[in-house]
């Protein structure tokens, strides 16, 4: 395996960022990209610019011949086989490369959705759970793009609640076939895919995955959906009417389909998050170009403070999003590298990825919501032209919306984040409970020392306090509700929001510190300004979420005492955010694109 990760050999547990402090050199950031990473990134970007973008108009009219051709060309360039072992036609590169390709290909939402469904959820179930024969039969075609993959979990009556599916599978009397009956819904690539991972219940009970080929008898896609966005992608129902599936096409174990269904979503989520950050970078570039040439009141609109503020916020988010995305995959690569001789054992690799399920969900939620913010502001910067089809903002605005719905809705992912952390805390896998207890004892007794010292001391204190606030509020809520906290969805989501922001803050700060350590001198750089603004904004959101949790979990004197602690933890030195945003805006406007220094 050609692993090119630059993170060191330390063991970092998923979710541990809440209770442990990392140093800049313990995380991977875009500044660590190797020449090989940059070469592949360039290949992906050139492919998007030269092959995808010129075809957008035709693709929007659902010319699936072109889409299939693009998937094949991406395969020829090696962009689709990164997660597939070499012996089955892939390249098995590191997860940084996987994320980077998703990031740089993201110039057109419909292609990203098509390619994402093909390379992730349509292919990885076979990579991780297939038998040798299944891998030999299906993976080379999927890697090269000669065949296209799809993943059919959702049904009209159950998608978030996927294990409740109605599709049934029955073994034939001679034991040679499973006969599947049912209907799947909203299946990406269904209009032209060749290989489908389909979930059904054997004997109406045992949730199981099957590999189904398009030409199996009894298998038929339904009509294309008319969608709000990603109109160039194919989304259809699937009809399984006594569909005969050879018994050897059962994927994984009978009754263990849930392991497959949920595991591959982790990769889908980190790639979707990285793709959203890439897409935001493209939007920023387009918005800057427009703002620099559009005139109003005798000036270009890029000279107006309110437009500069929008451009700065986009750039700040991209800085933070990149930091989170590549920190995530860097951690995975380090953990995969520690598998040593077992790096080609795909079962072990997928377990490593599962370790970081919380971080994958964080990136998915944060990335999709950040992109929604960016496209909305892009439309605003384009003004009236933002609202008409001839200009790119209108389509991009529509295309981005689905990211909050698929790969698990953001509501479900928020519940996953808090639920997963609580599960790990209860099982002792992550010593969260002891950290919470220690913190509660200290802060309520007023003995906690909040000082940090050294470089970036104020910023580090902010991040450290953000973690304390998240743990404090989570601790008070879990004391009140115990196990029943799972039923308090608003509290679970507020805890998830604090967790997401904490991870975003720390990732941004570690990146800025790393840049300062290695190559970035002056304190006026974009990285430092972006980090300061994000940290202050995020701390306000965290404080607000903590208040919501505390007020739901406590009252009277207890609540007053807790709010006093919260006020103390949320105090910070107020930097001039307008001036900091101006620094960021000035640099990106001058450069015409996202820059970090
Ligand atoms: C363009 C597109 C492509 C897609 N591609 C695929 C694909 O390739 N394969 C595939 O299998 N599926 C695919 N899907 C389906 C997608 O994964 C589901 O639409 C999604 O998981 C949401 O499920 P649902 O539509 O049934 O909504 P529901 O589950 O009915 O949810 C409706 C609302 O209720 C919320 N909700 C649901 N359960 C809870 C809960 N427990 N707590 C709190 N809130 C909850 C949701 O967050 C959402 O806001 C695609 C969907 C679209 C739109």
Coordinates of C-alpha atoms and ligand atoms in Angstrom, one line a residue, residues 113 117 121 150-161 184-190 197 199 225 227 229-230 233-235 265 402 404-413 415 489, ligand 1:
X113 CA -23.0 12.5 -6.3
X117 CA -22.1 6.7 -5.0
X121 CA -21.2 3.1 -1.2
X150 CA -24.9 1.8 -6.8
X151 CA -26.1 1.3 -3.2
X152 CA -29.8 0.5 -2.4
X153 CA -30.6 0.8 1.2
X154 CA -33.5 3.3 1.3
X155 CA -37.2 2.5 0.8
X156 CA -40.2 4.8 0.5
X157 CA -41.2 3.9 4.1
X158 CA -37.8 3.6 5.6
X159 CA -34.5 5.4 4.9
X160 CA -33.3 7.0 8.1
X161 CA -34.9 4.0 9.7
X184 CA -36.0 0.6 -3.2
X185 CA -36.2 4.4 -3.4
X186 CA -34.0 7.3 -4.4
X187 CA -31.1 5.2 -5.6
X188 CA -28.2 7.2 -7.1
X189 CA -27.0 5.9 -10.4
X190 CA -29.9 3.5 -10.7
X197 CA -25.6 -3.4 -3.3
X199 CA -30.4 -4.7 1.3
X225 CA -37.1 11.4 -10.0
X227 CA -35.2 16.7 -8.3
X229 CA -30.8 19.8 -7.6
X230 CA -28.1 17.5 -8.8
X233 CA -27.3 12.6 -11.6
X234 CA -29.6 9.6 -11.9
X235 CA -32.0 8.9 -9.0
X265 CA -21.3 5.4 5.3
X402 CA -29.1 17.4 -0.7
X404 CA -27.8 17.7 4.4
X405 CA -30.2 14.9 3.5
X406 CA -28.2 11.9 2.1
X407 CA -25.4 9.9 3.8
X408 CA -27.6 10.1 6.9
X409 CA -29.6 13.3 7.5
X410 CA -27.8 15.9 9.6
X411 CA -30.3 15.2 12.4
X412 CA -29.4 11.5 12.4
X413 CA -25.7 12.3 12.2
X415 CA -27.7 11.8 17.2
X489 CA -33.1 14.7 21.2
Ligands
LIG1 C1 -30.8 12.8 -4.4 C2 -30.9 11.7 -3.5 C3 -30.0 10.6 -3.6 C4 -30.1 9.5 -2.8 N1 -29.3 8.4 -3.0 C5 -29.4 7.3 -2.2 C6 -28.7 6.1 -2.6 O1 -27.9 6.0 -3.5 N2 -29.0 5.0 -1.8 C7 -29.8 5.0 -0.8 O2 -30.0 4.0 -0.2 N3 -30.5 6.1 -0.4 C8 -30.3 7.3 -1.1 N4 -31.0 8.4 -0.8 C9 -32.0 8.4 0.3 C10 -31.5 9.2 1.5 O3 -30.4 8.5 2.1 C11 -32.7 9.4 2.4 O4 -33.6 10.3 1.7 C12 -32.3 10.0 3.8 O5 -31.6 9.0 4.5 C13 -33.5 10.4 4.6 O6 -34.4 9.5 4.6 P1 -36.0 9.8 4.3 O7 -36.0 10.5 3.0 O8 -36.8 8.6 4.4 O9 -36.4 10.8 5.4 P2 -37.0 10.4 6.8 O10 -36.2 9.3 7.4 O11 -38.5 10.2 6.7 O12 -36.7 11.7 7.6 C14 -37.6 12.9 7.5 C15 -37.1 13.9 8.5 O13 -37.2 13.4 9.8 C16 -35.9 13.3 10.4 N5 -35.8 12.1 11.2 C17 -35.9 10.8 10.8 N6 -35.7 10.0 11.8 C18 -35.4 10.8 12.9 C19 -35.0 10.5 14.2 N7 -34.9 9.3 14.7 N8 -34.8 11.6 15.1 C20 -34.9 12.8 14.6 N9 -35.2 13.2 13.4 C21 -35.5 12.1 12.5 C22 -34.9 13.4 9.3 O14 -33.7 13.9 9.7 C23 -35.6 14.3 8.3 O15 -35.4 15.6 8.6 C24 -31.0 9.5 -1.7 C25 -31.8 10.6 -1.4 C26 -31.8 11.7 -2.3 C27 -32.7 12.8 -2.1

